[in-house]
Tab-separated table of C-alpha atoms in Angstrom:
chain	number	residue	atom	x	y	z
A	1	MET	CA	3.775	17.569	49.783
A	2	SER	CA	0.994	16.157	51.908
A	3	PHE	CA	1.489	14.102	55.025
A	4	ARG	CA	-1.050	11.384	55.769
A	5	LYS	CA	-1.226	9.063	58.716
A	6	ARG	CA	-0.845	5.499	57.550
A	7	ASN	CA	-2.160	2.750	59.828
A	8	ILE	CA	0.518	0.221	59.001
A	9	GLY	CA	1.731	-2.028	61.794
A	10	LEU	CA	5.370	-2.915	62.117
A	11	SER	CA	4.680	-6.567	62.930
A	12	ALA	CA	1.689	-8.821	63.287
A	13	GLY	CA	0.260	-9.616	66.683
A	14	ALA	CA	0.482	-13.331	66.065
A	15	ASP	CA	4.232	-13.101	65.602
A	16	ARG	CA	4.649	-11.328	68.911
A	17	ALA	CA	2.475	-13.821	70.702
A	18	SER	CA	4.512	-16.705	69.320
A	19	LEU	CA	7.500	-15.522	71.311
A	20	SER	CA	7.004	-16.664	74.871
A	21	PRO	CA	8.667	-14.833	77.781
A	22	SER	CA	10.886	-17.839	78.407
A	23	THR	CA	12.123	-17.747	74.814
A	24	GLN	CA	12.847	-14.020	74.938
A	25	SER	CA	14.879	-14.286	78.134
A	26	GLN	CA	17.136	-17.053	76.837
A	27	PRO	CA	20.478	-15.944	75.332
A	28	PRO	CA	21.400	-17.050	71.821
A	29	THR	CA	22.749	-20.568	71.546
A	30	SER	CA	25.857	-19.360	69.725
A	31	ALA	CA	27.197	-17.655	72.855
A	32	ALA	CA	28.845	-20.636	74.501
A	33	GLU	CA	30.376	-20.415	77.915
A	34	SER	CA	34.152	-20.225	78.036
A	35	THR	CA	36.163	-23.141	79.397
A	36	PRO	CA	37.559	-22.583	82.928
A	37	GLY	CA	41.220	-21.674	82.795
A	38	ILE	CA	41.074	-20.592	79.135
A	39	ARG	CA	40.719	-17.030	77.902
A	40	PRO	CA	41.539	-15.245	74.623
A	41	SER	CA	44.895	-13.575	74.252
A	42	PRO	CA	44.665	-9.767	74.455
A	43	ASP	CA	47.126	-9.587	71.565
A	44	ASP	CA	45.582	-11.753	68.858
A	45	GLY	CA	42.666	-13.577	70.513
A	46	ARG	CA	44.113	-17.092	70.492
A	47	PRO	CA	43.135	-19.364	73.433
A	48	THR	CA	45.527	-18.949	76.333
A	49	THR	CA	45.978	-20.691	79.677
A	50	SER	CA	47.905	-19.614	82.766
A	51	THR	CA	51.259	-21.018	83.842
A	52	GLY	CA	50.350	-20.595	87.514
A	53	THR	CA	52.823	-17.695	87.846
A	54	PRO	CA	51.324	-14.233	87.105
A	55	SER	CA	54.673	-12.577	86.361
A	56	LEU	CA	55.572	-15.366	83.921
A	57	ASP	CA	52.201	-14.964	82.198
A	58	ASN	CA	52.926	-11.271	81.662
A	59	LEU	CA	56.326	-12.085	80.168
A	60	LEU	CA	55.066	-14.377	77.388
A	61	ALA	CA	54.922	-11.997	74.405
A	62	GLY	CA	51.921	-10.049	75.633
A	63	HIS	CA	49.550	-13.025	75.503
A	64	GLY	CA	48.915	-12.917	79.268
A	65	GLY	CA	49.643	-16.649	79.534
A	66	LEU	CA	50.839	-19.649	77.563
A	67	PRO	CA	48.948	-19.986	74.235
A	68	ILE	CA	47.294	-23.313	73.520
A	69	GLY	CA	49.465	-25.612	71.398
A	70	LYS	CA	52.785	-24.115	72.538
A	71	ILE	CA	55.838	-25.594	74.283
A	72	LEU	CA	57.687	-23.625	76.961
A	73	LEU	CA	61.295	-24.725	77.613
A	74	ILE	CA	62.894	-23.687	80.921
A	75	GLU	CA	66.671	-24.046	81.188
A	76	GLU	CA	68.509	-23.767	84.493
A	77	ASN	CA	72.160	-23.444	85.416
A	78	GLY	CA	73.631	-24.928	88.551
A	79	THR	CA	72.240	-27.444	91.005
A	80	THR	CA	69.188	-25.479	92.154
A	81	ASP	CA	65.593	-26.387	91.318
A	82	PHE	CA	63.848	-23.092	90.576
A	83	ALA	CA	62.589	-24.567	87.302
A	84	GLY	CA	61.004	-27.387	89.278
A	85	ALA	CA	59.042	-24.810	91.289
A	86	LEU	CA	57.687	-23.324	88.055
A	87	LEU	CA	56.636	-26.810	86.937
A	88	ARG	CA	54.778	-27.373	90.202
A	89	TYR	CA	52.957	-24.056	89.844
A	90	TYR	CA	52.080	-25.024	86.276
A	91	ALA	CA	50.725	-28.429	87.327
A	92	ALA	CA	48.891	-27.066	90.379
A	93	GLU	CA	47.138	-24.451	88.238
A	94	GLY	CA	45.958	-27.203	85.903
A	95	VAL	CA	44.609	-29.239	88.819
A	96	VAL	CA	42.660	-26.279	90.191
A	97	GLN	CA	41.214	-25.561	86.720
A	98	ASN	CA	40.053	-29.227	86.365
A	99	GLN	CA	42.467	-29.895	83.522
A	100	LYS	CA	44.252	-33.155	82.702
A	101	ILE	CA	47.909	-33.300	83.764
A	102	HIS	CA	50.413	-35.708	82.150
A	103	VAL	CA	53.699	-36.028	84.073
A	104	VAL	CA	56.545	-37.821	82.269
A	105	GLY	CA	59.227	-39.679	84.204
A	106	MET	CA	58.123	-38.819	87.751
A	107	PRO	CA	56.429	-41.014	90.387
A	108	GLU	CA	53.164	-40.215	92.149
A	109	GLN	CA	55.113	-38.635	94.993
A	110	TRP	CA	55.851	-35.691	92.689
A	111	GLY	CA	52.145	-34.916	92.418
A	112	ARG	CA	51.700	-35.099	96.172
A	113	SER	CA	54.221	-32.279	96.640
A	114	LEU	CA	52.274	-29.693	94.644
A	115	PRO	CA	51.909	-26.363	96.497
A	116	GLY	CA	48.722	-25.640	98.397
A	117	LEU	CA	46.069	-23.286	97.073
A	118	ILE	CA	45.710	-19.835	98.650
A	119	GLY	CA	43.165	-18.233	96.345
A	120	PRO	CA	43.027	-16.096	93.197
A	121	ALA	CA	46.319	-14.444	92.375
A	122	GLU	CA	44.802	-10.972	92.217
A	123	ALA	CA	43.252	-11.277	95.674
A	124	ALA	CA	46.425	-12.738	97.205
A	125	ASP	CA	48.732	-10.063	95.848
A	126	ASP	CA	49.657	-7.619	98.590
A	127	LYS	CA	50.502	-4.868	96.142
A	128	THR	CA	47.085	-4.894	94.522
A	129	ASP	CA	45.433	-4.708	97.938
A	130	LYS	CA	47.461	-1.643	98.806
A	131	ARG	CA	46.677	0.028	95.523
A	132	LYS	CA	42.956	-0.533	96.028
A	133	GLY	CA	43.134	1.156	99.421
A	134	GLU	CA	44.877	4.240	98.101
A	135	ARG	CA	43.025	7.053	96.339
A	136	MET	CA	44.226	9.795	94.075
A	137	LYS	CA	43.438	13.045	95.820
A	138	ILE	CA	43.743	14.996	92.599
A	139	ALA	CA	40.913	12.981	91.043
A	140	TRP	CA	38.465	13.269	93.926
A	141	ARG	CA	35.808	14.829	91.696
A	142	TYR	CA	35.732	11.708	89.492
A	143	GLU	CA	34.892	9.273	92.279
A	144	ARG	CA	31.152	9.313	91.506
A	145	LEU	CA	31.528	8.926	87.766
A	146	GLY	CA	30.444	5.585	86.320
A	147	GLU	CA	32.526	3.236	84.254
A	148	PHE	CA	33.425	3.982	80.678
A	149	GLY	CA	30.521	3.281	78.339
A	150	ALA	CA	27.884	3.281	81.088
A	151	GLY	CA	26.055	6.268	79.561
A	152	VAL	CA	24.580	9.329	81.203
A	153	ALA	CA	22.588	7.341	83.725
A	154	GLY	CA	25.608	5.348	84.769
A	155	SER	CA	27.655	8.477	85.446
A	156	ARG	CA	25.336	9.374	88.318
A	157	VAL	CA	25.815	6.032	90.048
A	158	PRO	CA	28.835	5.451	92.303
A	159	ALA	CA	31.419	3.185	90.738
A	160	ALA	CA	31.371	0.907	93.756
A	161	ASN	CA	27.794	-0.076	93.011
A	162	THR	CA	28.323	-0.878	89.333
A	163	GLY	CA	31.779	-2.347	89.206
A	164	ASP	CA	31.135	-5.886	90.415
A	165	GLN	CA	27.738	-6.497	88.895
A	166	SER	CA	27.117	-8.663	85.875
A	167	PRO	CA	24.663	-7.990	83.023
A	168	ASN	CA	22.086	-9.934	85.063
A	169	ALA	CA	22.204	-7.360	87.856
A	170	ALA	CA	18.548	-6.429	87.197
A	171	ASP	CA	17.520	-9.835	88.533
A	172	GLY	CA	19.420	-9.210	91.763
A	173	THR	CA	22.040	-11.854	91.034
A	174	GLN	CA	25.762	-11.240	90.702
A	175	SER	CA	27.942	-13.575	88.665
A	176	LYS	CA	31.645	-13.783	89.415
A	177	GLN	CA	34.088	-14.744	86.709
A	178	PRO	CA	36.320	-17.742	87.535
A	179	ALA	CA	39.924	-16.881	88.292
A	180	PHE	CA	42.385	-17.275	85.442
A	181	CYS	CA	45.457	-17.630	87.700
A	182	HIS	CA	45.730	-18.697	91.337
A	183	ALA	CA	48.235	-18.175	94.132
A	184	PHE	CA	49.924	-21.101	95.866
A	185	ASP	CA	51.969	-21.712	99.007
A	186	LEU	CA	55.043	-23.924	98.648
A	187	THR	CA	55.003	-24.841	102.339
A	188	LYS	CA	51.548	-26.440	102.040
A	189	ARG	CA	50.285	-29.404	100.046
A	190	LEU	CA	47.528	-29.220	97.478
A	191	THR	CA	44.297	-30.984	98.388
A	192	HIS	CA	41.800	-30.794	95.533
A	193	PRO	CA	39.259	-33.253	94.118
A	194	SER	CA	40.791	-32.896	90.632
A	195	ILE	CA	44.214	-34.053	91.805
A	196	THR	CA	43.216	-37.492	90.523
A	197	ASN	CA	43.404	-36.030	86.991
A	198	ILE	CA	47.202	-36.330	87.123
A	199	ALA	CA	48.430	-39.175	84.910
A	200	TYR	CA	51.989	-40.457	85.357
A	201	ILE	CA	53.893	-41.848	82.384
A	202	PRO	CA	56.816	-43.939	83.709
A	203	LEU	CA	60.095	-44.388	81.873
A	204	VAL	CA	59.891	-48.158	81.574
A	205	PRO	CA	62.156	-49.896	79.029
A	206	SER	CA	60.356	-51.949	76.390
A	207	ASN	CA	60.925	-53.478	72.969
A	208	GLU	CA	60.585	-50.100	71.239
A	209	PRO	CA	62.599	-46.922	71.970
A	210	LEU	CA	61.767	-45.243	75.269
A	211	LEU	CA	60.600	-41.896	73.903
A	212	VAL	CA	58.452	-43.640	71.277
A	213	SER	CA	56.590	-45.554	73.983
A	214	VAL	CA	56.180	-42.356	76.025
A	215	LEU	CA	54.696	-40.563	73.028
A	216	LYS	CA	52.283	-43.447	72.291
A	217	ARG	CA	51.032	-43.469	75.885
A	218	LEU	CA	50.550	-39.732	75.734
A	219	GLN	CA	48.639	-39.941	72.454
A	220	THR	CA	46.430	-42.716	73.799
A	221	ALA	CA	45.593	-40.828	76.981
A	222	ILE	CA	44.657	-37.695	75.050
A	223	ALA	CA	42.601	-39.606	72.480
A	224	GLN	CA	40.569	-41.368	75.174
A	225	SER	CA	39.657	-38.116	76.967
A	226	PRO	CA	36.681	-35.881	76.008
A	227	ILE	CA	37.212	-33.392	73.203
A	228	ASP	CA	36.753	-30.302	75.391
A	229	THR	CA	39.381	-31.409	77.940
A	230	VAL	CA	42.422	-29.172	78.402
A	231	HIS	CA	45.715	-31.063	78.767
A	232	ARG	CA	49.044	-30.060	80.295
A	233	VAL	CA	52.195	-32.054	79.552
A	234	VAL	CA	54.899	-31.776	82.219
A	235	ILE	CA	58.397	-33.101	81.437
A	236	PRO	CA	60.797	-32.403	84.345
A	237	SER	CA	64.593	-32.641	83.875
A	238	LEU	CA	64.654	-33.866	80.294
A	239	LEU	CA	67.873	-35.805	79.451
A	240	ASN	CA	68.821	-36.065	83.130
A	241	PRO	CA	71.066	-39.178	83.430
A	242	THR	CA	69.409	-40.182	86.697
A	243	LEU	CA	66.053	-40.511	84.892
A	244	TYR	CA	66.788	-41.208	81.217
A	245	PRO	CA	69.033	-43.911	79.719
A	246	PRO	CA	72.055	-42.856	77.625
A	247	GLU	CA	70.432	-43.633	74.265
A	248	VAL	CA	67.861	-40.858	74.788
A	249	ILE	CA	70.612	-38.254	74.420
A	250	GLN	CA	71.198	-39.288	70.819
A	251	PRO	CA	69.708	-36.758	68.333
A	252	GLU	CA	68.014	-39.496	66.302
A	253	ASN	CA	65.945	-40.379	69.400
A	254	LEU	CA	65.287	-36.974	70.983
A	255	LEU	CA	64.558	-34.763	67.980
A	256	PRO	CA	61.851	-37.026	66.446
A	257	PHE	CA	60.155	-37.126	69.853
A	258	LEU	CA	60.044	-33.319	70.035
A	259	HIS	CA	58.835	-33.127	66.438
A	260	SER	CA	55.995	-35.547	67.216
A	261	LEU	CA	55.139	-33.713	70.452
A	262	LYS	CA	54.957	-30.429	68.577
A	263	ALA	CA	52.718	-32.024	65.943
A	264	LEU	CA	50.459	-33.403	68.682
A	265	LEU	CA	50.102	-29.954	70.241
A	266	SER	CA	49.352	-28.402	66.841
A	267	THR	CA	46.556	-30.857	66.029
A	268	HIS	CA	43.357	-29.086	65.039
A	269	GLY	CA	40.838	-29.020	67.881
A	270	SER	CA	43.283	-30.110	70.601
A	271	ARG	CA	43.830	-28.066	73.754
A	272	ILE	CA	47.313	-29.002	74.892
A	273	THR	CA	50.243	-27.085	76.350
A	274	ALA	CA	53.624	-28.409	77.481
A	275	MET	CA	56.387	-27.260	79.800
A	276	ILE	CA	59.859	-28.857	79.740
A	277	THR	CA	62.929	-28.273	81.907
A	278	ILE	CA	66.545	-29.083	81.006
A	279	PRO	CA	69.649	-28.825	83.265
A	280	LEU	CA	72.230	-26.671	81.466
A	281	SER	CA	74.983	-27.757	83.849
A	282	LEU	CA	74.911	-31.160	82.106
A	283	PHE	CA	73.920	-30.017	78.604
A	284	PRO	CA	75.153	-26.484	77.812
A	285	ARG	CA	73.513	-24.248	75.233
A	286	SER	CA	76.658	-24.330	73.094
A	287	SER	CA	75.920	-27.936	72.083
A	288	GLY	CA	74.058	-28.526	68.842
A	289	LEU	CA	71.490	-30.816	70.462
A	290	ILE	CA	70.267	-28.142	72.887
A	291	ARG	CA	70.135	-25.588	70.095
A	292	TRP	CA	67.819	-27.876	68.138
A	293	VAL	CA	65.668	-28.387	71.232
A	294	GLU	CA	65.357	-24.601	71.538
A	295	ILE	CA	64.368	-24.281	67.885
A	296	LEU	CA	61.618	-26.879	68.319
A	297	SER	CA	60.277	-25.042	71.384
A	298	ASP	CA	57.990	-22.015	71.159
A	299	GLY	CA	59.357	-20.287	74.256
A	300	VAL	CA	62.830	-20.586	75.814
A	301	ILE	CA	63.658	-19.111	79.238
A	302	GLU	CA	66.970	-19.513	81.061
A	303	LEU	CA	67.339	-19.275	84.852
A	304	CYS	CA	70.762	-18.224	86.163
A	305	PRO	CA	70.752	-18.370	89.997
A	306	PHE	CA	73.176	-16.223	91.960
A	307	PRO	CA	75.929	-17.846	94.074
A	308	HIS	CA	74.840	-19.043	97.499
A	309	SER	CA	76.536	-16.380	99.586
A	310	ALA	CA	75.073	-13.774	101.890
A	311	ASP	CA	77.109	-10.957	100.334
A	312	ALA	CA	75.942	-11.782	96.825
A	313	LEU	CA	72.298	-11.948	97.842
A	314	ALA	CA	72.474	-8.725	99.843
A	315	THR	CA	73.910	-6.666	96.973
A	316	SER	CA	72.370	-8.375	93.985
A	317	GLY	CA	70.179	-5.588	92.751
A	318	ALA	CA	67.114	-5.035	94.916
A	319	ALA	CA	65.420	-1.879	93.672
A	320	THR	CA	64.522	-0.565	97.124
A	321	ALA	CA	65.000	-1.573	100.727
A	322	HIS	CA	61.384	-2.794	100.911
A	323	GLU	CA	61.797	-5.355	98.119
A	324	GLU	CA	63.290	-8.794	98.489
A	325	PRO	CA	66.703	-9.243	96.839
A	326	PRO	CA	66.522	-11.331	93.654
A	327	GLN	CA	67.865	-14.859	93.673
A	328	GLY	CA	69.001	-14.971	90.073
A	329	MET	CA	68.793	-13.625	86.548
A	330	LEU	CA	66.186	-14.647	84.001
A	331	LYS	CA	66.997	-14.553	80.285
A	332	THR	CA	64.355	-14.764	77.559
A	333	HIS	CA	65.822	-16.352	74.427
A	334	ARG	CA	62.575	-17.113	72.630
A	335	LEU	CA	58.889	-16.284	73.096
A	336	PRO	CA	55.655	-17.601	71.487
A	337	VAL	CA	55.765	-14.867	68.852
A	338	LEU	CA	55.971	-14.666	65.029
A	339	HIS	CA	55.532	-18.407	64.566
A	340	GLU	CA	53.219	-20.211	62.169
A	341	ARG	CA	50.188	-18.377	63.594
A	342	GLY	CA	51.831	-14.992	64.064
A	343	GLY	CA	51.028	-12.465	66.773
A	344	GLY	CA	52.766	-11.503	69.985
A	345	SER	CA	55.546	-9.082	70.796
A	346	ASP	CA	59.260	-9.750	71.302
A	347	GLN	CA	60.036	-6.617	73.303
A	348	ASN	CA	60.940	-8.671	76.414
A	349	ILE	CA	63.705	-10.574	74.613
A	350	GLY	CA	67.193	-9.382	75.568
A	351	GLN	CA	66.120	-7.316	78.567
A	352	ASP	CA	67.517	-7.771	82.072
A	353	TRP	CA	65.108	-9.681	84.299
A	354	ALA	CA	65.534	-11.036	87.818
A	355	PHE	CA	63.476	-13.626	89.681
A	356	THR	CA	62.639	-14.179	93.325
A	357	LEU	CA	61.151	-17.362	94.781
A	358	SER	CA	59.398	-16.880	98.100
A	359	ARG	CA	57.009	-19.028	100.069
A	360	ARG	CA	53.944	-17.783	98.191
A	361	LYS	CA	55.037	-16.708	94.722
A	362	PHE	CA	57.627	-16.791	91.990
A	363	GLU	CA	58.082	-13.172	90.922
A	364	ILE	CA	59.857	-11.878	87.816
A	365	LYS	CA	60.792	-8.206	87.766
A	366	PRO	CA	63.253	-5.917	85.949
A	367	PHE	CA	66.816	-6.123	87.217
A	368	SER	CA	68.512	-2.991	88.521
A	369	LEU	CA	71.929	-2.572	90.119
A	370	PRO	CA	72.183	-1.164	93.665
A	371	PRO	CA	73.769	2.264	94.268
A	372	ALA	CA	77.562	2.364	94.224
A	373	GLU	CA	79.430	2.462	97.512
A	374	GLY	CA	80.200	6.017	98.619
A	375	ASP	CA	77.221	7.533	96.808
A	376	LYS	CA	75.286	8.543	99.902
A	377	GLU	CA	72.565	10.456	98.073
A	378	ALA	CA	71.740	7.495	95.814
A	379	GLN	CA	71.705	5.116	98.762
A	380	ASP	CA	69.365	7.374	100.711
A	381	GLY	CA	67.111	7.653	97.669
A	382	GLY	CA	67.023	3.880	97.246
A	383	ALA	CA	66.185	3.369	100.908
A	384	SER	CA	63.279	5.817	100.686
A	385	GLY	CA	61.887	4.191	97.561
A	386	GLY	CA	63.427	6.667	95.123
A	387	MET	CA	60.926	9.444	95.966
A	388	PRO	CA	62.205	13.009	96.584
A	389	LYS	CA	61.412	14.852	99.761
A	390	LYS	CA	58.511	17.282	99.901
A	391	ALA	CA	60.818	20.174	100.702
A	392	ASP	CA	62.833	19.554	97.529
A	393	LEU	CA	59.820	19.876	95.244
A	394	GLU	CA	59.486	23.222	93.488
A	395	PHE	CA	56.327	24.380	91.749
């Protein structure tokens, strides 16, 4: 077999010259920028938005937030208003992300009481700051290794120099991704230019049924907005007698409204989520009406606050002495999982969860009972964070 050099060019010079430097540097038009406040679910890739509470986002079937087109129902026992705090976080997150907020049955004063913005939730979390400051001594030799997939050249560069840079780092510019979830302070008031995006739908009696008029106003407001606008529907204290007339409690009025709301959220091309709260002290879960409301909702969470006594709060299951005692139990009855689109995980259903509402965050964590009285070793272990002493370790 003979080998001969063939003078065959791979491409013509005219074709190369036709591509200007400006054309080569431009990215393809198909790669559109993502909408602020929207990211794909890590489970099945569906568009997802944040509820304004990081621990609640992690609880929703592994989606890392509330999927677009879903309804989250929050039920609460007693006379407390922890569900109202979750609604305010949900609305404040929408305001910060320049989304359209639709509040049903509340005056403008409700929007003025939204919590003030602190910053991104990851930066405001004290635990993440502590973890970043700590180093694993056993892995000291891996400190100078690059990130996964950086190649041989990247393994010789310190991780601190390559971690925060974007693909455009060669140009000397660094692009920072917008925050998906923010942290808020309940003692402050939100001041943001997008706070004017809140639309209030009053419960005004008219010739047609009340919920029908509310639904028509909601449909009109969404239809008149741009197509790429993200909407959040907030319905506080549904069926509350102080807000709604008695005829709303009838199933022939309430259930068609929820059916139509669910159909509106499932419309192709729409970007709508909804969060509803119901007081269980007035409408228990044993009633057939509430059971139908739960069936029509994609996620159902129940808040069970502890009694208002110092003894109950002091011994209500704080894991260690450094953690704040929980203020109630949280039950997950239904999650946005295995519905018409599929996806998600139901592993959080039926587990014991507790919630704590502080000045800066609403935290959901696993519930654990405190050590029994008289068990001195368990109490000492709980006070020290559950870690054994160095002298007790045997190698």
